C-alpha positions as CSV (number, residue, x, y, z in Angstrom):
1,M,130.5,85.9,192.7
2,G,132.0,83.4,194.7
3,I,128.8,81.3,195.4
4,R,128.6,81.1,191.6
5,L,131.8,79.8,191.0
6,F,131.3,77.3,193.8
7,N,128.1,76.0,192.1
8,A,130.4,75.6,188.8
9,K,132.7,73.6,190.7
10,Q,130.3,71.6,192.2
11,V,128.8,71.0,188.5
12,V,132.2,70.0,187.6
13,R,133.0,67.4,190.2
14,R,129.6,65.7,189.9
15,I,130.9,65.3,186.1
16,L,134.3,64.2,187.2
17,L,132.7,61.5,189.4
18,S,130.5,60.5,186.7
19,A,131.3,56.7,185.9
20,E,130.3,57.3,182.3
21,E,132.2,60.4,181.5
22,S,135.6,59.4,183.6
23,S,136.8,56.9,181.9
24,N,137.1,59.3,178.6
25,V,138.5,62.2,180.5
26,P,141.9,62.6,181.8
27,K,142.6,63.4,185.3
28,G,142.3,67.6,186.0
29,H,139.9,68.0,183.0
30,F,136.1,68.3,182.4
31,V,133.8,67.6,179.5
32,V,132.2,70.8,178.1
33,Y,129.0,70.2,175.3
34,V,129.0,73.8,173.2
35,G,126.7,74.8,170.7
36,E,123.6,73.5,168.7
37,T,125.6,70.2,167.7
38,Q,126.8,69.8,171.1
39,K,130.1,69.5,170.4
40,R,132.2,67.6,173.1
41,F,135.2,69.8,174.3
42,V,137.8,68.2,177.1
43,V,138.9,71.4,178.8
44,P,141.3,71.4,181.9
45,I,140.1,72.4,185.5
46,S,142.4,75.6,185.5
47,Y,140.1,77.2,183.3
48,L,137.6,77.9,186.1
49,K,140.3,80.5,187.5
50,N,140.3,82.1,184.2
51,P,137.9,85.7,184.4
52,S,136.5,85.0,181.2
53,F,135.6,81.3,181.2
54,Q,133.9,82.4,184.7
55,K,132.1,85.3,182.9
56,L,130.9,82.9,180.6
57,L,129.8,80.5,182.9
58,R,127.7,82.9,185.6
59,H,126.1,84.1,182.2
60,V,125.1,80.3,181.2
61,E,124.3,79.7,184.6
62,E,121.8,82.9,185.1
63,E,120.2,82.1,181.2
64,Y,120.0,78.6,181.2
65,G,121.2,76.6,184.5
66,F,123.6,73.9,184.6
67,N,121.1,70.8,184.9
68,H,121.4,68.9,181.7
69,P,120.2,65.8,180.6
70,M,123.7,64.9,179.2
71,G,125.4,65.0,182.3
72,G,128.1,67.4,181.3
73,L,128.3,71.2,181.4
74,T,126.3,72.7,178.3
75,I,127.7,75.8,176.8
76,P,124.7,77.4,174.2
77,C,127.3,79.5,172.4
78,S,128.8,78.8,169.4
79,E,131.7,76.3,168.7
80,Q,134.1,79.4,167.0
81,V,132.9,81.9,170.4
82,F,134.1,78.8,172.9
83,H,137.2,77.7,170.6
84,D,138.0,81.3,170.8
85,L,137.8,81.7,174.5
86,I,139.8,78.3,175.3
87,C,142.5,79.7,173.3
88,C,143.1,82.5,174.7
89,S,142.6,81.0,178.2
90,S,145.7,78.6,177.3
């Protein structure tokens, strides 16, 4: 479990260091693209500590991996499911 979370943190670190994204993302946040329409969400890094968010990331990594052409973290769940998850995390 710790190794998988470490992989997610590496992905987030790469996203934050990206020149294209860093100008549009507040410090301490990262970008997630969600759903079929790839809606862009900016979420706090603190969400990485949330057990529900970790579970979602593990599932996404197992099913799809984290290497996506958009450069951000892509989560192929519905926008409503993701929205509900982040509302419960705040």
